[in-house]
mmCIF file with all atom_site columns, C-alpha atoms in Angstrom:
data_model
loop_
_atom_site.group_PDB
_atom_site.id
_atom_site.type_symbol
_atom_site.label_atom_id
_atom_site.label_alt_id
_atom_site.label_comp_id
_atom_site.label_asym_id
_atom_site.label_entity_id
_atom_site.label_seq_id
_atom_site.pdbx_PDB_ins_code
_atom_site.Cartn_x
_atom_site.Cartn_y
_atom_site.Cartn_z
_atom_site.occupancy
_atom_site.B_iso_or_equiv
_atom_site.pdbx_formal_charge
_atom_site.auth_seq_id
_atom_site.auth_comp_id
_atom_site.auth_asym_id
_atom_site.auth_atom_id
_atom_site.pdbx_PDB_model_num
ATOM 1   C CA . UNK A 1 1   ? 0.199   -5.718  -13.201 1.00 0.00 ? 693 UNK A CA 1
ATOM 2   C CA . UNK A 1 2   ? 3.077   -5.495  -15.999 1.00 0.00 ? 694 UNK A CA 1
ATOM 3   C CA . UNK A 1 3   ? 1.626   -2.567  -16.875 1.00 0.00 ? 695 UNK A CA 1
ATOM 4   C CA . UNK A 1 4   ? 1.969   -1.258  -13.588 1.00 0.00 ? 696 UNK A CA 1
ATOM 5   C CA . UNK A 1 5   ? 4.946   -1.985  -13.425 1.00 0.00 ? 697 UNK A CA 1
ATOM 6   C CA . UNK A 1 6   ? 6.605   -0.518  -16.289 1.00 0.00 ? 698 UNK A CA 1
ATOM 7   C CA . UNK A 1 7   ? 4.457   2.634   -15.119 1.00 0.00 ? 699 UNK A CA 1
ATOM 8   C CA . UNK A 1 8   ? 6.297   3.564   -11.418 1.00 0.00 ? 700 UNK A CA 1
ATOM 9   C CA . UNK A 1 9   ? 9.660   2.586   -13.329 1.00 0.00 ? 701 UNK A CA 1
ATOM 10  C CA . UNK A 1 10  ? 8.599   5.145   -15.927 1.00 0.00 ? 702 UNK A CA 1
ATOM 11  C CA . UNK A 1 11  ? 8.161   7.723   -13.890 1.00 0.00 ? 703 UNK A CA 1
ATOM 12  C CA . UNK A 1 12  ? 10.827  6.786   -11.872 1.00 0.00 ? 704 UNK A CA 1
ATOM 13  C CA . UNK A 1 13  ? 13.370  6.848   -13.936 1.00 0.00 ? 705 UNK A CA 1
ATOM 14  C CA . UNK A 1 14  ? 12.272  10.211  -15.534 1.00 0.00 ? 706 UNK A CA 1
ATOM 15  C CA . UNK A 1 15  ? 13.402  11.776  -12.130 1.00 0.00 ? 707 UNK A CA 1
ATOM 16  C CA . UNK A 1 16  ? 16.682  10.890  -12.823 1.00 0.00 ? 708 UNK A CA 1
ATOM 17  C CA . UNK A 1 17  ? 18.546  9.132   -15.447 1.00 0.00 ? 709 UNK A CA 1
ATOM 18  C CA . UNK A 1 18  ? 21.141  7.183   -13.574 1.00 0.00 ? 710 UNK A CA 1
ATOM 19  C CA . UNK A 1 19  ? 18.972  6.671   -10.730 1.00 0.00 ? 711 UNK A CA 1
ATOM 20  C CA . UNK A 1 20  ? 19.301  3.119   -9.409  1.00 0.00 ? 712 UNK A CA 1
ATOM 21  C CA . UNK A 1 21  ? 15.879  1.431   -9.258  1.00 0.00 ? 713 UNK A CA 1
ATOM 22  C CA . UNK A 1 22  ? 14.322  -1.653  -6.688  1.00 0.00 ? 714 UNK A CA 1
ATOM 23  C CA . UNK A 1 23  ? 11.163  -2.846  -7.800  1.00 0.00 ? 715 UNK A CA 1
ATOM 24  C CA . UNK A 1 24  ? 8.630   -5.619  -6.131  1.00 0.00 ? 716 UNK A CA 1
ATOM 25  C CA . UNK A 1 25  ? 5.980   -7.457  -8.063  1.00 0.00 ? 717 UNK A CA 1
ATOM 26  C CA . UNK A 1 26  ? 4.797   -9.082  -5.499  1.00 0.00 ? 718 UNK A CA 1
ATOM 27  C CA . UNK A 1 27  ? 3.478   -6.123  -2.204  1.00 0.00 ? 719 UNK A CA 1
ATOM 28  C CA . UNK A 1 28  ? 1.969   -8.340  0.604   1.00 0.00 ? 720 UNK A CA 1
ATOM 29  C CA . UNK A 1 29  ? -0.936  -5.108  1.393   1.00 0.00 ? 721 UNK A CA 1
ATOM 30  C CA . UNK A 1 30  ? -3.524  -6.016  4.489   1.00 0.00 ? 722 UNK A CA 1
ATOM 31  C CA . UNK A 1 31  ? -5.535  -4.502  6.475   1.00 0.00 ? 723 UNK A CA 1
ATOM 32  C CA . UNK A 1 32  ? -7.331  -5.742  9.648   1.00 0.00 ? 724 UNK A CA 1
ATOM 33  C CA . UNK A 1 33  ? -10.232 -3.925  11.407  1.00 0.00 ? 725 UNK A CA 1
ATOM 34  C CA . UNK A 1 34  ? -11.778 -5.436  15.025  1.00 0.00 ? 726 UNK A CA 1
ATOM 35  C CA . UNK A 1 35  ? -14.785 -4.521  16.467  1.00 0.00 ? 727 UNK A CA 1
ATOM 36  C CA . UNK A 1 36  ? -16.980 -6.091  19.779  1.00 0.00 ? 728 UNK A CA 1
ATOM 37  C CA . UNK A 1 37  ? -18.830 -7.744  16.628  1.00 0.00 ? 729 UNK A CA 1
ATOM 38  C CA . UNK A 1 38  ? -16.635 -8.593  13.813  1.00 0.00 ? 730 UNK A CA 1
ATOM 39  C CA . UNK A 1 39  ? -13.297 -8.620  13.148  1.00 0.00 ? 731 UNK A CA 1
ATOM 40  C CA . UNK A 1 40  ? -12.192 -8.353  9.055   1.00 0.00 ? 732 UNK A CA 1
ATOM 41  C CA . UNK A 1 41  ? -9.193  -8.807  7.648   1.00 0.00 ? 733 UNK A CA 1
ATOM 42  C CA . UNK A 1 42  ? -8.081  -8.471  3.360   1.00 0.00 ? 734 UNK A CA 1
ATOM 43  C CA . UNK A 1 43  ? -4.692  -9.399  2.291   1.00 0.00 ? 735 UNK A CA 1
ATOM 44  C CA . UNK A 1 44  ? -3.360  -8.831  -1.611  1.00 0.00 ? 736 UNK A CA 1
ATOM 45  C CA . UNK A 1 45  ? -0.472  -9.843  -2.823  1.00 0.00 ? 737 UNK A CA 1
ATOM 46  C CA . UNK A 1 46  ? 0.585   -8.604  -6.170  1.00 0.00 ? 738 UNK A CA 1
ATOM 47  C CA . UNK A 1 47  ? 0.401   -4.753  -5.458  1.00 0.00 ? 739 UNK A CA 1
ATOM 48  C CA . UNK A 1 48  ? 3.638   -3.501  -6.790  1.00 0.00 ? 740 UNK A CA 1
ATOM 49  C CA . UNK A 1 49  ? 6.261   -0.700  -5.115  1.00 0.00 ? 741 UNK A CA 1
ATOM 50  C CA . UNK A 1 50  ? 9.072   0.758   -6.769  1.00 0.00 ? 742 UNK A CA 1
ATOM 51  C CA . UNK A 1 51  ? 11.957  2.964   -5.113  1.00 0.00 ? 743 UNK A CA 1
ATOM 52  C CA . UNK A 1 52  ? 14.533  4.807   -6.907  1.00 0.00 ? 744 UNK A CA 1
ATOM 53  C CA . UNK A 1 53  ? 17.606  5.013   -3.991  1.00 0.00 ? 745 UNK A CA 1
ATOM 54  C CA . UNK A 1 54  ? 18.492  8.414   -5.874  1.00 0.00 ? 746 UNK A CA 1
ATOM 55  C CA . UNK A 1 55  ? 16.011  9.888   -4.986  1.00 0.00 ? 747 UNK A CA 1
ATOM 56  C CA . UNK A 1 56  ? 14.000  8.176   -2.334  1.00 0.00 ? 748 UNK A CA 1
ATOM 57  C CA . UNK A 1 57  ? 10.929  8.317   -3.917  1.00 0.00 ? 749 UNK A CA 1
ATOM 58  C CA . UNK A 1 58  ? 8.545   4.796   -3.806  1.00 0.00 ? 750 UNK A CA 1
ATOM 59  C CA . UNK A 1 59  ? 4.733   4.013   -4.856  1.00 0.00 ? 751 UNK A CA 1
ATOM 60  C CA . UNK A 1 60  ? 2.339   1.372   -4.338  1.00 0.00 ? 752 UNK A CA 1
ATOM 61  C CA . UNK A 1 61  ? -0.330  0.819   -6.507  1.00 0.00 ? 753 UNK A CA 1
ATOM 62  C CA . UNK A 1 62  ? -2.341  -1.969  -5.529  1.00 0.00 ? 754 UNK A CA 1
ATOM 63  C CA . UNK A 1 63  ? -5.530  -3.300  -7.283  1.00 0.00 ? 755 UNK A CA 1
ATOM 64  C CA . UNK A 1 64  ? -8.668  -3.378  -5.130  1.00 0.00 ? 756 UNK A CA 1
ATOM 65  C CA . UNK A 1 65  ? -9.712  -5.925  -6.572  1.00 0.00 ? 757 UNK A CA 1
ATOM 66  C CA . UNK A 1 66  ? -7.301  -8.277  -5.791  1.00 0.00 ? 758 UNK A CA 1
ATOM 67  C CA . UNK A 1 67  ? -7.854  -8.208  -1.565  1.00 0.00 ? 759 UNK A CA 1
ATOM 68  C CA . UNK A 1 68  ? -9.560  -11.647 -0.161  1.00 0.00 ? 760 UNK A CA 1
ATOM 69  C CA . UNK A 1 69  ? -12.012 -12.058 2.526   1.00 0.00 ? 761 UNK A CA 1
ATOM 70  C CA . UNK A 1 70  ? -12.084 -15.037 4.652   1.00 0.00 ? 762 UNK A CA 1
ATOM 71  C CA . UNK A 1 71  ? -15.568 -15.170 3.955   1.00 0.00 ? 763 UNK A CA 1
ATOM 72  C CA . UNK A 1 72  ? -16.595 -14.093 0.310   1.00 0.00 ? 764 UNK A CA 1
ATOM 73  C CA . UNK A 1 73  ? -19.747 -11.940 1.192   1.00 0.00 ? 765 UNK A CA 1
ATOM 74  C CA . UNK A 1 74  ? -17.115 -9.699  2.963   1.00 0.00 ? 766 UNK A CA 1
ATOM 75  C CA . UNK A 1 75  ? -14.894 -9.604  -0.571  1.00 0.00 ? 767 UNK A CA 1
ATOM 76  C CA . UNK A 1 76  ? -18.245 -8.865  -1.940  1.00 0.00 ? 768 UNK A CA 1
ATOM 77  C CA . UNK A 1 77  ? -19.568 -5.906  -0.071  1.00 0.00 ? 769 UNK A CA 1
ATOM 78  C CA . UNK A 1 78  ? -16.369 -4.598  -0.067  1.00 0.00 ? 770 UNK A CA 1
ATOM 79  C CA . UNK A 1 79  ? -15.357 -4.151  -4.073  1.00 0.00 ? 771 UNK A CA 1
ATOM 80  C CA . UNK A 1 80  ? -19.354 -3.007  -4.360  1.00 0.00 ? 772 UNK A CA 1
ATOM 81  C CA . UNK A 1 81  ? -19.734 -0.896  -1.861  1.00 0.00 ? 773 UNK A CA 1
ATOM 82  C CA . UNK A 1 82  ? -17.414 0.384   0.558   1.00 0.00 ? 774 UNK A CA 1
ATOM 83  C CA . UNK A 1 83  ? -14.336 0.618   -1.692  1.00 0.00 ? 775 UNK A CA 1
ATOM 84  C CA . UNK A 1 84  ? -15.956 1.241   -5.400  1.00 0.00 ? 776 UNK A CA 1
ATOM 85  C CA . UNK A 1 85  ? -13.903 -0.728  -7.354  1.00 0.00 ? 777 UNK A CA 1
ATOM 86  C CA . UNK A 1 86  ? -15.924 0.156   -10.663 1.00 0.00 ? 778 UNK A CA 1
ATOM 87  C CA . UNK A 1 87  ? -15.225 3.467   -10.547 1.00 0.00 ? 779 UNK A CA 1
ATOM 88  C CA . UNK A 1 88  ? -12.005 3.232   -8.022  1.00 0.00 ? 780 UNK A CA 1
ATOM 89  C CA . UNK A 1 89  ? -10.062 0.745   -9.254  1.00 0.00 ? 781 UNK A CA 1
ATOM 90  C CA . UNK A 1 90  ? -6.474  0.895   -7.716  1.00 0.00 ? 782 UNK A CA 1
ATOM 91  C CA . UNK A 1 91  ? -5.306  2.739   -4.466  1.00 0.00 ? 783 UNK A CA 1
ATOM 92  C CA . UNK A 1 92  ? -1.933  3.768   -4.454  1.00 0.00 ? 784 UNK A CA 1
ATOM 93  C CA . UNK A 1 93  ? 0.940   5.887   -2.556  1.00 0.00 ? 785 UNK A CA 1
ATOM 94  C CA . UNK A 1 94  ? 3.832   8.227   -3.661  1.00 0.00 ? 786 UNK A CA 1
ATOM 95  C CA . UNK A 1 95  ? 6.033   10.184  -1.442  1.00 0.00 ? 787 UNK A CA 1
ATOM 96  C CA . UNK A 1 96  ? 9.857   9.741   -0.311  1.00 0.00 ? 788 UNK A CA 1
ATOM 97  C CA . UNK A 1 97  ? 11.498  7.291   2.435   1.00 0.00 ? 789 UNK A CA 1
ATOM 98  C CA . UNK A 1 98  ? 13.042  10.056  5.396   1.00 0.00 ? 790 UNK A CA 1
ATOM 99  C CA . UNK A 1 99  ? 16.136  8.778   5.889   1.00 0.00 ? 791 UNK A CA 1
ATOM 100 C CA . UNK A 1 100 ? 19.116  9.021   3.454   1.00 0.00 ? 792 UNK A CA 1
ATOM 101 C CA . UNK A 1 101 ? 19.332  4.683   3.205   1.00 0.00 ? 793 UNK A CA 1
ATOM 102 C CA . UNK A 1 102 ? 23.218  3.517   1.700   1.00 0.00 ? 794 UNK A CA 1
ATOM 103 C CA . UNK A 1 103 ? 21.520  0.081   -0.074  1.00 0.00 ? 795 UNK A CA 1
ATOM 104 C CA . UNK A 1 104 ? 24.520  -0.664  -0.782  1.00 0.00 ? 796 UNK A CA 1
ATOM 105 C CA . UNK A 1 105 ? 24.626  -0.882  2.337   1.00 0.00 ? 797 UNK A CA 1
ATOM 106 C CA . UNK A 1 106 ? 23.771  -4.251  4.213   1.00 0.00 ? 798 UNK A CA 1
ATOM 107 C CA . UNK A 1 107 ? 21.930  -3.333  7.351   1.00 0.00 ? 799 UNK A CA 1
ATOM 108 C CA . UNK A 1 108 ? 18.329  -2.920  9.788   1.00 0.00 ? 800 UNK A CA 1
ATOM 109 C CA . UNK A 1 109 ? 16.803  0.808   9.298   1.00 0.00 ? 801 UNK A CA 1
ATOM 110 C CA . UNK A 1 110 ? 14.135  2.268   10.562  1.00 0.00 ? 802 UNK A CA 1
ATOM 111 C CA . UNK A 1 111 ? 12.380  4.590   7.920   1.00 0.00 ? 803 UNK A CA 1
ATOM 112 C CA . UNK A 1 112 ? 9.877   6.728   7.912   1.00 0.00 ? 804 UNK A CA 1
ATOM 113 C CA . UNK A 1 113 ? 7.689   7.096   4.507   1.00 0.00 ? 805 UNK A CA 1
ATOM 114 C CA . UNK A 1 114 ? 5.991   10.334  3.713   1.00 0.00 ? 806 UNK A CA 1
ATOM 115 C CA . UNK A 1 115 ? 4.418   11.014  1.072   1.00 0.00 ? 807 UNK A CA 1
ATOM 116 C CA . UNK A 1 116 ? -0.024  11.134  -0.424  1.00 0.00 ? 808 UNK A CA 1
ATOM 117 C CA . UNK A 1 117 ? -1.756  8.182   0.492   1.00 0.00 ? 809 UNK A CA 1
ATOM 118 C CA . UNK A 1 118 ? -5.011  7.680   -2.342  1.00 0.00 ? 810 UNK A CA 1
ATOM 119 C CA . UNK A 1 119 ? -7.696  4.644   -1.491  1.00 0.00 ? 811 UNK A CA 1
ATOM 120 C CA . UNK A 1 120 ? -11.545 5.334   -2.932  1.00 0.00 ? 812 UNK A CA 1
ATOM 121 C CA . UNK A 1 121 ? -10.897 8.542   -5.227  1.00 0.00 ? 813 UNK A CA 1
ATOM 122 C CA . UNK A 1 122 ? -9.129  10.599  -2.558  1.00 0.00 ? 814 UNK A CA 1
ATOM 123 C CA . UNK A 1 123 ? -5.886  11.090  -1.904  1.00 0.00 ? 815 UNK A CA 1
ATOM 124 C CA . UNK A 1 124 ? -4.358  12.255  2.268   1.00 0.00 ? 816 UNK A CA 1
ATOM 125 C CA . UNK A 1 125 ? -0.852  12.878  3.363   1.00 0.00 ? 817 UNK A CA 1
ATOM 126 C CA . UNK A 1 126 ? 0.121   10.503  5.450   1.00 0.00 ? 818 UNK A CA 1
ATOM 127 C CA . UNK A 1 127 ? 3.121   9.602   7.703   1.00 0.00 ? 819 UNK A CA 1
ATOM 128 C CA . UNK A 1 128 ? 4.489   6.262   8.815   1.00 0.00 ? 820 UNK A CA 1
ATOM 129 C CA . UNK A 1 129 ? 6.956   4.413   10.377  1.00 0.00 ? 821 UNK A CA 1
ATOM 130 C CA . UNK A 1 130 ? 8.389   0.918   9.143   1.00 0.00 ? 822 UNK A CA 1
ATOM 131 C CA . UNK A 1 131 ? 11.636  -0.737  8.753   1.00 0.00 ? 823 UNK A CA 1
ATOM 132 C CA . UNK A 1 132 ? 13.922  -1.493  5.766   1.00 0.00 ? 824 UNK A CA 1
ATOM 133 C CA . UNK A 1 133 ? 17.003  -4.722  5.874   1.00 0.00 ? 825 UNK A CA 1
ATOM 134 C CA . UNK A 1 134 ? 18.952  -5.562  3.221   1.00 0.00 ? 826 UNK A CA 1
ATOM 135 C CA . UNK A 1 135 ? 20.734  -7.887  2.346   1.00 0.00 ? 827 UNK A CA 1
ATOM 136 C CA . UNK A 1 136 ? 23.127  -7.692  -0.129  1.00 0.00 ? 828 UNK A CA 1
ATOM 137 C CA . UNK A 1 137 ? 20.756  -7.711  -3.776  1.00 0.00 ? 829 UNK A CA 1
ATOM 138 C CA . UNK A 1 138 ? 17.791  -7.889  -1.682  1.00 0.00 ? 830 UNK A CA 1
ATOM 139 C CA . UNK A 1 139 ? 15.797  -5.412  -0.027  1.00 0.00 ? 831 UNK A CA 1
ATOM 140 C CA . UNK A 1 140 ? 12.424  -5.849  2.021   1.00 0.00 ? 832 UNK A CA 1
ATOM 141 C CA . UNK A 1 141 ? 10.361  -3.066  3.551   1.00 0.00 ? 833 UNK A CA 1
ATOM 142 C CA . UNK A 1 142 ? 7.382   -3.455  6.386   1.00 0.00 ? 834 UNK A CA 1
ATOM 143 C CA . UNK A 1 143 ? 4.874   -0.594  7.661   1.00 0.00 ? 835 UNK A CA 1
ATOM 144 C CA . UNK A 1 144 ? 2.087   -0.994  9.747   1.00 0.00 ? 836 UNK A CA 1
ATOM 145 C CA . UNK A 1 145 ? -0.290  2.655   9.902   1.00 0.00 ? 837 UNK A CA 1
ATOM 146 C CA . UNK A 1 146 ? -3.659  3.570   10.539  1.00 0.00 ? 838 UNK A CA 1
ATOM 147 C CA . UNK A 1 147 ? -6.376  4.873   7.953   1.00 0.00 ? 839 UNK A CA 1
ATOM 148 C CA . UNK A 1 148 ? -9.407  6.023   9.379   1.00 0.00 ? 840 UNK A CA 1
ATOM 149 C CA . UNK A 1 149 ? -12.680 5.573   7.011   1.00 0.00 ? 841 UNK A CA 1
ATOM 150 C CA . UNK A 1 150 ? -14.173 9.286   6.678   1.00 0.00 ? 842 UNK A CA 1
ATOM 151 C CA . UNK A 1 151 ? -10.460 10.527  5.252   1.00 0.00 ? 843 UNK A CA 1
ATOM 152 C CA . UNK A 1 152 ? -11.115 8.783   2.354   1.00 0.00 ? 844 UNK A CA 1
ATOM 153 C CA . UNK A 1 153 ? -14.725 8.899   1.770   1.00 0.00 ? 845 UNK A CA 1
ATOM 154 C CA . UNK A 1 154 ? -15.903 5.570   2.653   1.00 0.00 ? 846 UNK A CA 1
ATOM 155 C CA . UNK A 1 155 ? -19.004 5.427   3.970   1.00 0.00 ? 847 UNK A CA 1
ATOM 156 C CA . UNK A 1 156 ? -20.893 2.473   6.560   1.00 0.00 ? 848 UNK A CA 1
ATOM 157 C CA . UNK A 1 157 ? -24.217 1.785   6.321   1.00 0.00 ? 849 UNK A CA 1
ATOM 158 C CA . UNK A 1 158 ? -25.308 2.550   9.950   1.00 0.00 ? 850 UNK A CA 1
ATOM 159 C CA . UNK A 1 159 ? -27.158 -1.099  10.047  1.00 0.00 ? 851 UNK A CA 1
ATOM 160 C CA . UNK A 1 160 ? -22.884 -2.633  9.908   1.00 0.00 ? 852 UNK A CA 1
ATOM 161 C CA . UNK A 1 161 ? -21.607 0.645   12.193  1.00 0.00 ? 853 UNK A CA 1
ATOM 162 C CA . UNK A 1 162 ? -21.530 -1.811  15.046  1.00 0.00 ? 854 UNK A CA 1
ATOM 163 C CA . UNK A 1 163 ? -19.773 -4.542  12.589  1.00 0.00 ? 855 UNK A CA 1
ATOM 164 C CA . UNK A 1 164 ? -16.925 -1.874  11.601  1.00 0.00 ? 856 UNK A CA 1
ATOM 165 C CA . UNK A 1 165 ? -14.004 -0.097  12.680  1.00 0.00 ? 857 UNK A CA 1
ATOM 166 C CA . UNK A 1 166 ? -13.726 3.363   12.534  1.00 0.00 ? 858 UNK A CA 1
ATOM 167 C CA . UNK A 1 167 ? -9.974  2.783   12.126  1.00 0.00 ? 859 UNK A CA 1
ATOM 168 C CA . UNK A 1 168 ? -8.498  0.765   9.530   1.00 0.00 ? 860 UNK A CA 1
ATOM 169 C CA . UNK A 1 169 ? -5.239  -1.248  10.566  1.00 0.00 ? 861 UNK A CA 1
ATOM 170 C CA . UNK A 1 170 ? -2.766  -1.338  6.939   1.00 0.00 ? 862 UNK A CA 1
ATOM 171 C CA . UNK A 1 171 ? 0.333   -3.498  7.620   1.00 0.00 ? 863 UNK A CA 1
ATOM 172 C CA . UNK A 1 172 ? 2.225   -3.322  3.618   1.00 0.00 ? 864 UNK A CA 1
ATOM 173 C CA . UNK A 1 173 ? 5.588   -5.290  2.749   1.00 0.00 ? 865 UNK A CA 1
ATOM 174 C CA . UNK A 1 174 ? 7.455   -6.001  -0.235  1.00 0.00 ? 866 UNK A CA 1
ATOM 175 C CA . UNK A 1 175 ? 10.524  -7.511  -1.647  1.00 0.00 ? 867 UNK A CA 1
ATOM 176 C CA . UNK A 1 176 ? 12.402  -5.489  -3.517  1.00 0.00 ? 868 UNK A CA 1
ATOM 177 C CA . UNK A 1 177 ? 15.257  -6.246  -5.796  1.00 0.00 ? 869 UNK A CA 1
ATOM 178 C CA . UNK A 1 178 ? 17.527  -4.037  -8.450  1.00 0.00 ? 870 UNK A CA 1
ATOM 179 C CA . UNK A 1 179 ? 16.590  -3.258  -11.821 1.00 0.00 ? 871 UNK A CA 1
ATOM 180 C CA . UNK A 1 180 ? 18.464  -4.766  -13.881 1.00 0.00 ? 872 UNK A CA 1
#
């Protein structure tokens, strides 16, 4: 994870030498699928993210194997059959915060993030609403959005298609601090 964070910061620093970088080392990401047959939810608490406050560039990266399920068999099927974690070990988002935010001013700001989400080796453009709460030397970002499995070439076998929703709700929470 340290290597991922270093790569993020290096990428963002290249866009402006005097840019201020805020980082989050423990991004929480969860997803939820609901059908009449079964609910499926999983959570990861080990993602990484960074924001360049000068350019509004934002990036997230999550190791797919870091998602934990209530049922171990679901976790195994997720990694082996659906997301294929051996072949696609990470999912990431690269984009921008649309609104101009002054990170030096505490407050709660509605934000829109627009960019490219890569899951299962397929990249698709997304736009999501969220919130950014700045309190001095910390900023908490939250967002939720829907992802269609078909958009990322994730195939669900017909034998279990009634157990897995076609659209999955993704929730993200990241607590940032300025890079010192």
